[in-house]
mmCIF file with all atom_site columns, C-alpha atoms in Angstrom:
data_model
loop_
_atom_site.group_PDB
_atom_site.id
_atom_site.type_symbol
_atom_site.label_atom_id
_atom_site.label_alt_id
_atom_site.label_comp_id
_atom_site.label_asym_id
_atom_site.label_entity_id
_atom_site.label_seq_id
_atom_site.pdbx_PDB_ins_code
_atom_site.Cartn_x
_atom_site.Cartn_y
_atom_site.Cartn_z
_atom_site.occupancy
_atom_site.B_iso_or_equiv
_atom_site.pdbx_formal_charge
_atom_site.auth_seq_id
_atom_site.auth_comp_id
_atom_site.auth_asym_id
_atom_site.auth_atom_id
_atom_site.pdbx_PDB_model_num
ATOM 1   C CA . MET A 1 1   ? -241.935 -95.739  -52.487 1.00 74.00 ? 1   MET A CA 1
ATOM 2   C CA . THR A 1 2   ? -238.008 -96.208  -50.872 1.00 85.00 ? 2   THR A CA 1
ATOM 3   C CA . LEU A 1 3   ? -235.695 -93.526  -51.387 1.00 83.00 ? 3   LEU A CA 1
ATOM 4   C CA . LEU A 1 4   ? -233.694 -95.903  -53.173 1.00 81.00 ? 4   LEU A CA 1
ATOM 5   C CA . GLU A 1 5   ? -236.650 -96.499  -56.260 1.00 87.00 ? 5   GLU A CA 1
ATOM 6   C CA . GLU A 1 6   ? -237.479 -92.890  -56.028 1.00 88.00 ? 6   GLU A CA 1
ATOM 7   C CA . PHE A 1 7   ? -233.510 -91.971  -56.527 1.00 86.00 ? 7   PHE A CA 1
ATOM 8   C CA . TYR A 1 8   ? -233.654 -94.591  -60.033 1.00 88.00 ? 8   TYR A CA 1
ATOM 9   C CA . ARG A 1 9   ? -236.819 -93.055  -61.341 1.00 89.00 ? 9   ARG A CA 1
ATOM 10  C CA . GLU A 1 10  ? -235.686 -89.258  -61.051 1.00 89.00 ? 10  GLU A CA 1
ATOM 11  C CA . ASN A 1 11  ? -232.409 -90.375  -62.488 1.00 89.00 ? 11  ASN A CA 1
ATOM 12  C CA . TYR A 1 12  ? -233.016 -93.124  -64.634 1.00 91.00 ? 12  TYR A CA 1
ATOM 13  C CA . PRO A 1 13  ? -233.944 -91.270  -67.889 1.00 90.00 ? 13  PRO A CA 1
ATOM 14  C CA . ILE A 1 14  ? -231.162 -88.366  -67.368 1.00 88.00 ? 14  ILE A CA 1
ATOM 15  C CA . VAL A 1 15  ? -228.780 -91.565  -67.567 1.00 87.00 ? 15  VAL A CA 1
ATOM 16  C CA . LEU A 1 16  ? -230.310 -93.155  -70.369 1.00 87.00 ? 16  LEU A CA 1
ATOM 17  C CA . GLY A 1 17  ? -230.629 -90.108  -72.277 1.00 86.00 ? 17  GLY A CA 1
ATOM 18  C CA . TYR A 1 18  ? -226.737 -89.212  -72.138 1.00 83.00 ? 18  TYR A CA 1
ATOM 19  C CA . LEU A 1 19  ? -225.802 -92.856  -72.885 1.00 83.00 ? 19  LEU A CA 1
ATOM 20  C CA . PHE A 1 20  ? -228.060 -93.102  -75.463 1.00 83.00 ? 20  PHE A CA 1
ATOM 21  C CA . SER A 1 21  ? -226.423 -89.480  -76.774 1.00 80.00 ? 21  SER A CA 1
ATOM 22  C CA . LEU A 1 22  ? -223.041 -91.110  -76.804 1.00 78.00 ? 22  LEU A CA 1
ATOM 23  C CA . CYS A 1 23  ? -223.781 -94.541  -77.891 1.00 83.00 ? 23  CYS A CA 1
ATOM 24  C CA . ARG A 1 24  ? -226.981 -94.027  -80.093 1.00 81.00 ? 24  ARG A CA 1
ATOM 25  C CA . ASN A 1 25  ? -227.974 -97.548  -79.427 1.00 86.00 ? 25  ASN A CA 1
ATOM 26  C CA . ARG A 1 26  ? -230.859 -97.793  -77.459 1.00 88.00 ? 26  ARG A CA 1
ATOM 27  C CA . THR A 1 27  ? -230.044 -101.458 -75.973 1.00 90.00 ? 27  THR A CA 1
ATOM 28  C CA . LEU A 1 28  ? -226.634 -100.584 -75.101 1.00 91.00 ? 28  LEU A CA 1
ATOM 29  C CA . ALA A 1 29  ? -227.462 -97.529  -73.315 1.00 89.00 ? 29  ALA A CA 1
ATOM 30  C CA . GLU A 1 30  ? -230.145 -99.678  -71.586 1.00 91.00 ? 30  GLU A CA 1
ATOM 31  C CA . ASP A 1 31  ? -227.558 -101.980 -70.419 1.00 92.00 ? 31  ASP A CA 1
ATOM 32  C CA . LEU A 1 32  ? -224.921 -99.397  -69.520 1.00 93.00 ? 32  LEU A CA 1
ATOM 33  C CA . THR A 1 33  ? -227.746 -97.558  -67.740 1.00 91.00 ? 33  THR A CA 1
ATOM 34  C CA . SER A 1 34  ? -228.413 -100.716 -65.207 1.00 92.00 ? 34  SER A CA 1
ATOM 35  C CA . GLU A 1 35  ? -224.749 -101.189 -64.843 1.00 93.00 ? 35  GLU A CA 1
ATOM 36  C CA . THR A 1 36  ? -223.962 -97.419  -63.926 1.00 92.00 ? 36  THR A CA 1
ATOM 37  C CA . PHE A 1 37  ? -226.671 -98.015  -61.041 1.00 91.00 ? 37  PHE A CA 1
ATOM 38  C CA . LEU A 1 38  ? -225.305 -101.210 -59.920 1.00 92.00 ? 38  LEU A CA 1
ATOM 39  C CA . LYS A 1 39  ? -221.692 -99.272  -59.777 1.00 92.00 ? 39  LYS A CA 1
ATOM 40  C CA . ALA A 1 40  ? -223.303 -96.304  -58.054 1.00 90.00 ? 40  ALA A CA 1
ATOM 41  C CA . ILE A 1 41  ? -224.681 -98.515  -54.974 1.00 89.00 ? 41  ILE A CA 1
ATOM 42  C CA . GLN A 1 42  ? -221.852 -100.636 -54.834 1.00 90.00 ? 42  GLN A CA 1
ATOM 43  C CA . TYR A 1 43  ? -219.367 -97.348  -54.817 1.00 88.00 ? 43  TYR A CA 1
ATOM 44  C CA . ILE A 1 44  ? -222.121 -95.035  -53.032 1.00 87.00 ? 44  ILE A CA 1
ATOM 45  C CA . LYS A 1 45  ? -219.256 -94.354  -50.198 1.00 88.00 ? 45  LYS A CA 1
ATOM 46  C CA . ARG A 1 46  ? -217.314 -92.433  -52.455 1.00 87.00 ? 46  ARG A CA 1
ATOM 47  C CA . TYR A 1 47  ? -219.897 -89.834  -53.092 1.00 85.00 ? 47  TYR A CA 1
ATOM 48  C CA . ASP A 1 48  ? -218.896 -86.858  -51.506 1.00 88.00 ? 48  ASP A CA 1
ATOM 49  C CA . GLY A 1 49  ? -221.921 -84.356  -52.475 1.00 84.00 ? 49  GLY A CA 1
ATOM 50  C CA . THR A 1 50  ? -219.942 -81.778  -54.073 1.00 85.00 ? 50  THR A CA 1
ATOM 51  C CA . CYS A 1 51  ? -221.964 -82.055  -57.185 1.00 82.00 ? 51  CYS A CA 1
ATOM 52  C CA . LYS A 1 52  ? -225.296 -83.340  -58.174 1.00 85.00 ? 52  LYS A CA 1
ATOM 53  C CA . PRO A 1 53  ? -226.516 -87.027  -58.005 1.00 87.00 ? 53  PRO A CA 1
ATOM 54  C CA . CYS A 1 54  ? -227.124 -87.296  -61.537 1.00 84.00 ? 54  CYS A CA 1
ATOM 55  C CA . THR A 1 55  ? -223.447 -85.475  -62.482 1.00 84.00 ? 55  THR A CA 1
ATOM 56  C CA . TRP A 1 56  ? -221.933 -88.086  -60.353 1.00 88.00 ? 56  TRP A CA 1
ATOM 57  C CA . LEU A 1 57  ? -224.041 -90.932  -62.344 1.00 88.00 ? 57  LEU A CA 1
ATOM 58  C CA . CYS A 1 58  ? -223.457 -89.419  -65.845 1.00 85.00 ? 58  CYS A CA 1
ATOM 59  C CA . THR A 1 59  ? -219.313 -89.691  -64.910 1.00 87.00 ? 59  THR A CA 1
ATOM 60  C CA . ILE A 1 60  ? -219.942 -93.473  -63.880 1.00 91.00 ? 60  ILE A CA 1
ATOM 61  C CA . ALA A 1 61  ? -222.146 -93.753  -67.282 1.00 89.00 ? 61  ALA A CA 1
ATOM 62  C CA . LYS A 1 62  ? -219.603 -92.166  -69.437 1.00 87.00 ? 62  LYS A CA 1
ATOM 63  C CA . ASN A 1 63  ? -216.168 -94.214  -67.762 1.00 88.00 ? 63  ASN A CA 1
ATOM 64  C CA . LEU A 1 64  ? -218.582 -97.706  -68.584 1.00 91.00 ? 64  LEU A CA 1
ATOM 65  C CA . TYR A 1 65  ? -219.323 -96.684  -72.069 1.00 88.00 ? 65  TYR A CA 1
ATOM 66  C CA . PHE A 1 66  ? -215.665 -95.417  -72.311 1.00 87.00 ? 66  PHE A CA 1
ATOM 67  C CA . ASN A 1 67  ? -214.682 -99.171  -71.288 1.00 88.00 ? 67  ASN A CA 1
ATOM 68  C CA . GLU A 1 68  ? -217.327 -100.578 -73.793 1.00 88.00 ? 68  GLU A CA 1
ATOM 69  C CA . ARG A 1 69  ? -215.681 -99.152  -76.474 1.00 85.00 ? 69  ARG A CA 1
ATOM 70  C CA . LYS A 1 70  ? -212.047 -99.921  -75.553 1.00 83.00 ? 70  LYS A CA 1
ATOM 71  C CA . ARG A 1 71  ? -213.290 -103.709 -74.758 1.00 82.00 ? 71  ARG A CA 1
ATOM 72  C CA . GLN A 1 72  ? -215.091 -103.604 -78.760 1.00 80.00 ? 72  GLN A CA 1
ATOM 73  C CA . ASN A 1 73  ? -212.186 -102.343 -80.155 1.00 74.00 ? 73  ASN A CA 1
ATOM 74  C CA . ARG A 1 74  ? -209.721 -104.616 -78.862 1.00 70.00 ? 74  ARG A CA 1
ATOM 75  C CA . TYR A 1 75  ? -211.256 -107.005 -81.099 1.00 61.00 ? 75  TYR A CA 1
ATOM 76  C CA . ARG A 1 76  ? -211.307 -104.949 -83.985 1.00 59.00 ? 76  ARG A CA 1
ATOM 77  C CA . ASP A 1 77  ? -207.754 -104.268 -85.914 1.00 46.00 ? 77  ASP A CA 1
ATOM 78  C CA . ILE A 1 78  ? -206.790 -100.433 -85.499 1.00 45.00 ? 78  ILE A CA 1
ATOM 79  C CA . GLU A 1 79  ? -207.767 -100.223 -89.290 1.00 44.00 ? 79  GLU A CA 1
ATOM 80  C CA . GLU A 1 80  ? -211.092 -101.672 -89.164 1.00 51.00 ? 80  GLU A CA 1
ATOM 81  C CA . ALA A 1 81  ? -211.930 -99.487  -86.282 1.00 46.00 ? 81  ALA A CA 1
ATOM 82  C CA . GLU A 1 82  ? -215.337 -97.928  -86.880 1.00 50.00 ? 82  GLU A CA 1
ATOM 83  C CA . PRO A 1 83  ? -217.628 -95.705  -84.344 1.00 51.00 ? 83  PRO A CA 1
ATOM 84  C CA . MET A 1 84  ? -219.178 -97.809  -82.011 1.00 51.00 ? 84  MET A CA 1
ATOM 85  C CA . GLU A 1 85  ? -222.323 -98.158  -83.985 1.00 54.00 ? 85  GLU A CA 1
ATOM 86  C CA . THR A 1 86  ? -223.686 -95.325  -87.219 1.00 58.00 ? 86  THR A CA 1
ATOM 87  C CA . ILE A 1 87  ? -227.658 -94.608  -87.172 1.00 55.00 ? 87  ILE A CA 1
ATOM 88  C CA . SER A 1 88  ? -229.103 -96.216  -89.653 1.00 56.00 ? 88  SER A CA 1
ATOM 89  C CA . LEU A 1 89  ? -231.344 -94.529  -92.015 1.00 52.00 ? 89  LEU A CA 1
ATOM 90  C CA . GLU A 1 90  ? -234.227 -96.306  -90.519 1.00 51.00 ? 90  GLU A CA 1
ATOM 91  C CA . ASP A 1 91  ? -233.413 -95.728  -86.906 1.00 55.00 ? 91  ASP A CA 1
ATOM 92  C CA . GLN A 1 92  ? -233.382 -91.625  -87.751 1.00 54.00 ? 92  GLN A CA 1
ATOM 93  C CA . PHE A 1 93  ? -236.289 -92.157  -89.192 1.00 50.00 ? 93  PHE A CA 1
ATOM 94  C CA . VAL A 1 94  ? -237.841 -93.161  -86.312 1.00 49.00 ? 94  VAL A CA 1
ATOM 95  C CA . THR A 1 95  ? -236.005 -91.025  -83.814 1.00 63.00 ? 95  THR A CA 1
ATOM 96  C CA . SER A 1 96  ? -237.358 -87.812  -85.989 1.00 67.00 ? 96  SER A CA 1
ATOM 97  C CA . GLU A 1 97  ? -240.564 -89.350  -85.693 1.00 72.00 ? 97  GLU A CA 1
ATOM 98  C CA . ASP A 1 98  ? -240.633 -89.636  -82.199 1.00 72.00 ? 98  ASP A CA 1
ATOM 99  C CA . LEU A 1 99  ? -239.543 -85.795  -81.639 1.00 74.00 ? 99  LEU A CA 1
ATOM 100 C CA . ARG A 1 100 ? -242.466 -85.106  -83.726 1.00 78.00 ? 100 ARG A CA 1
ATOM 101 C CA . TRP A 1 101 ? -244.858 -86.906  -81.606 1.00 81.00 ? 101 TRP A CA 1
ATOM 102 C CA . ILE A 1 102 ? -243.581 -85.476  -78.777 1.00 79.00 ? 102 ILE A CA 1
ATOM 103 C CA . PHE A 1 103 ? -244.015 -81.552  -80.293 1.00 79.00 ? 103 PHE A CA 1
ATOM 104 C CA . GLN A 1 104 ? -247.173 -82.418  -81.821 1.00 84.00 ? 104 GLN A CA 1
ATOM 105 C CA . ASN A 1 105 ? -248.766 -83.505  -78.591 1.00 84.00 ? 105 ASN A CA 1
ATOM 106 C CA . ALA A 1 106 ? -246.596 -80.673  -76.427 1.00 83.00 ? 106 ALA A CA 1
ATOM 107 C CA . LYS A 1 107 ? -248.746 -78.102  -78.301 1.00 85.00 ? 107 LYS A CA 1
ATOM 108 C CA . GLN A 1 108 ? -251.650 -80.139  -77.249 1.00 88.00 ? 108 GLN A CA 1
ATOM 109 C CA . LEU A 1 109 ? -250.964 -79.092  -73.939 1.00 88.00 ? 109 LEU A CA 1
ATOM 110 C CA . PRO A 1 110 ? -252.525 -75.887  -71.910 1.00 91.00 ? 110 PRO A CA 1
ATOM 111 C CA . GLN A 1 111 ? -250.442 -72.864  -72.834 1.00 86.00 ? 111 GLN A CA 1
ATOM 112 C CA . LEU A 1 112 ? -248.404 -72.298  -69.524 1.00 88.00 ? 112 LEU A CA 1
ATOM 113 C CA . HIS A 1 113 ? -247.453 -75.630  -69.577 1.00 90.00 ? 113 HIS A CA 1
ATOM 114 C CA . GLN A 1 114 ? -246.551 -75.405  -73.061 1.00 85.00 ? 114 GLN A CA 1
ATOM 115 C CA . GLN A 1 115 ? -244.105 -72.476  -72.158 1.00 85.00 ? 115 GLN A CA 1
ATOM 116 C CA . VAL A 1 116 ? -242.873 -74.246  -69.463 1.00 86.00 ? 116 VAL A CA 1
ATOM 117 C CA . PHE A 1 117 ? -241.856 -77.527  -71.835 1.00 84.00 ? 117 PHE A CA 1
ATOM 118 C CA . PHE A 1 118 ? -240.514 -75.553  -74.363 1.00 80.00 ? 118 PHE A CA 1
ATOM 119 C CA . MET A 1 119 ? -238.447 -73.317  -72.300 1.00 80.00 ? 119 MET A CA 1
ATOM 120 C CA . ARG A 1 120 ? -236.878 -76.133  -70.536 1.00 82.00 ? 120 ARG A CA 1
ATOM 121 C CA . ILE A 1 121 ? -235.915 -77.605  -73.594 1.00 77.00 ? 121 ILE A CA 1
ATOM 122 C CA . SER A 1 122 ? -234.469 -74.129  -75.031 1.00 72.00 ? 122 SER A CA 1
ATOM 123 C CA . GLY A 1 123 ? -232.161 -74.305  -71.973 1.00 74.00 ? 123 GLY A CA 1
ATOM 124 C CA . LEU A 1 124 ? -233.572 -72.058  -69.545 1.00 77.00 ? 124 LEU A CA 1
ATOM 125 C CA . HIS A 1 125 ? -232.553 -73.188  -65.649 1.00 86.00 ? 125 HIS A CA 1
ATOM 126 C CA . PHE A 1 126 ? -236.048 -74.005  -63.509 1.00 88.00 ? 126 PHE A CA 1
ATOM 127 C CA . ARG A 1 127 ? -234.888 -70.723  -61.376 1.00 87.00 ? 127 ARG A CA 1
ATOM 128 C CA . GLU A 1 128 ? -235.301 -68.636  -64.984 1.00 83.00 ? 128 GLU A CA 1
ATOM 129 C CA . ILE A 1 129 ? -238.302 -70.568  -65.696 1.00 84.00 ? 129 ILE A CA 1
ATOM 130 C CA . GLY A 1 130 ? -240.077 -69.511  -62.351 1.00 86.00 ? 130 GLY A CA 1
ATOM 131 C CA . ASP A 1 131 ? -238.921 -65.741  -62.752 1.00 82.00 ? 131 ASP A CA 1
ATOM 132 C CA . ALA A 1 132 ? -240.199 -65.253  -66.444 1.00 81.00 ? 132 ALA A CA 1
ATOM 133 C CA . LEU A 1 133 ? -243.974 -66.945  -65.274 1.00 83.00 ? 133 LEU A CA 1
ATOM 134 C CA . GLY A 1 134 ? -243.964 -65.474  -61.983 1.00 87.00 ? 134 GLY A CA 1
ATOM 135 C CA . LYS A 1 135 ? -243.973 -68.682  -60.119 1.00 91.00 ? 135 LYS A CA 1
ATOM 136 C CA . THR A 1 136 ? -240.987 -69.972  -58.030 1.00 93.00 ? 136 THR A CA 1
ATOM 137 C CA . GLU A 1 137 ? -238.307 -72.624  -59.290 1.00 91.00 ? 137 GLU A CA 1
ATOM 138 C CA . ASN A 1 138 ? -239.979 -75.630  -57.214 1.00 93.00 ? 138 ASN A CA 1
ATOM 139 C CA . TRP A 1 139 ? -242.955 -75.014  -59.139 1.00 94.00 ? 139 TRP A CA 1
ATOM 140 C CA . ALA A 1 140 ? -240.920 -75.126  -62.711 1.00 92.00 ? 140 ALA A CA 1
ATOM 141 C CA . ARG A 1 141 ? -239.299 -78.033  -61.862 1.00 92.00 ? 141 ARG A CA 1
ATOM 142 C CA . VAL A 1 142 ? -242.787 -80.455  -60.381 1.00 93.00 ? 142 VAL A CA 1
ATOM 143 C CA . THR A 1 143 ? -244.571 -78.592  -63.470 1.00 93.00 ? 143 THR A CA 1
ATOM 144 C CA . PHE A 1 144 ? -241.916 -79.674  -65.935 1.00 91.00 ? 144 PHE A CA 1
ATOM 145 C CA . PHE A 1 145 ? -241.696 -83.093  -64.653 1.00 90.00 ? 145 PHE A CA 1
ATOM 146 C CA . ARG A 1 146 ? -245.468 -83.900  -64.526 1.00 91.00 ? 146 ARG A CA 1
ATOM 147 C CA . ILE A 1 147 ? -245.358 -82.786  -68.463 1.00 89.00 ? 147 ILE A CA 1
ATOM 148 C CA . LYS A 1 148 ? -242.395 -84.780  -69.264 1.00 85.00 ? 148 LYS A CA 1
ATOM 149 C CA . HIS A 1 149 ? -244.364 -87.653  -67.599 1.00 85.00 ? 149 HIS A CA 1
ATOM 150 C CA . GLN A 1 150 ? -247.546 -86.833  -69.587 1.00 87.00 ? 150 GLN A CA 1
ATOM 151 C CA . LEU A 1 151 ? -245.930 -87.122  -72.636 1.00 82.00 ? 151 LEU A CA 1
ATOM 152 C CA . LEU A 1 152 ? -243.874 -90.116  -72.252 1.00 80.00 ? 152 LEU A CA 1
ATOM 153 C CA . GLU A 1 153 ? -247.218 -91.808  -70.440 1.00 81.00 ? 153 GLU A CA 1
ATOM 154 C CA . GLY A 1 154 ? -248.848 -90.456  -73.826 1.00 77.00 ? 154 GLY A CA 1
ATOM 155 C CA . TYR A 1 155 ? -245.896 -91.841  -76.091 1.00 69.00 ? 155 TYR A CA 1
ATOM 156 C CA . ASP A 1 156 ? -245.907 -95.569  -74.491 1.00 65.00 ? 156 ASP A CA 1
ATOM 157 C CA . GLU A 1 157 ? -249.200 -95.715  -74.976 1.00 69.00 ? 157 GLU A CA 1
ATOM 158 C CA . SER A 1 158 ? -249.315 -94.658  -78.403 1.00 64.00 ? 158 SER A CA 1
ATOM 159 C CA . LEU A 1 159 ? -246.998 -97.554  -79.789 1.00 58.00 ? 159 LEU A CA 1
#
């Protein structure tokens, strides 16, 4: 695997999740995520390393999202302007079902993995997780990464 592929695989879910949280439209989020990585490659020389790569990517993604909103709003009257997309009852159900599936399957993990998963989604940093479990920060990162991919693979198979 090339460095670029590894970079993409590591940051794609972060950028996609961030964009989905902004627009609540999976298709638009996927399109903007692809465009984000294209812009990142185009402007890689501007990345100065003062922030994490995922932070830089999310900044690009945010700017692309707001540009898309401006573009869409140009075609609407100001009085008729609405949020880009509202979540339908069906989409809310799907999202809640997705979360329910993830949490149910997370409860099937070994106890130590459950702890890592729930500590991380509760907002703890990897260093804090490692300290709490008597492990290293790197161990917590790797373990969470593996758990996340295990759950995502299981979810994709259940579809």
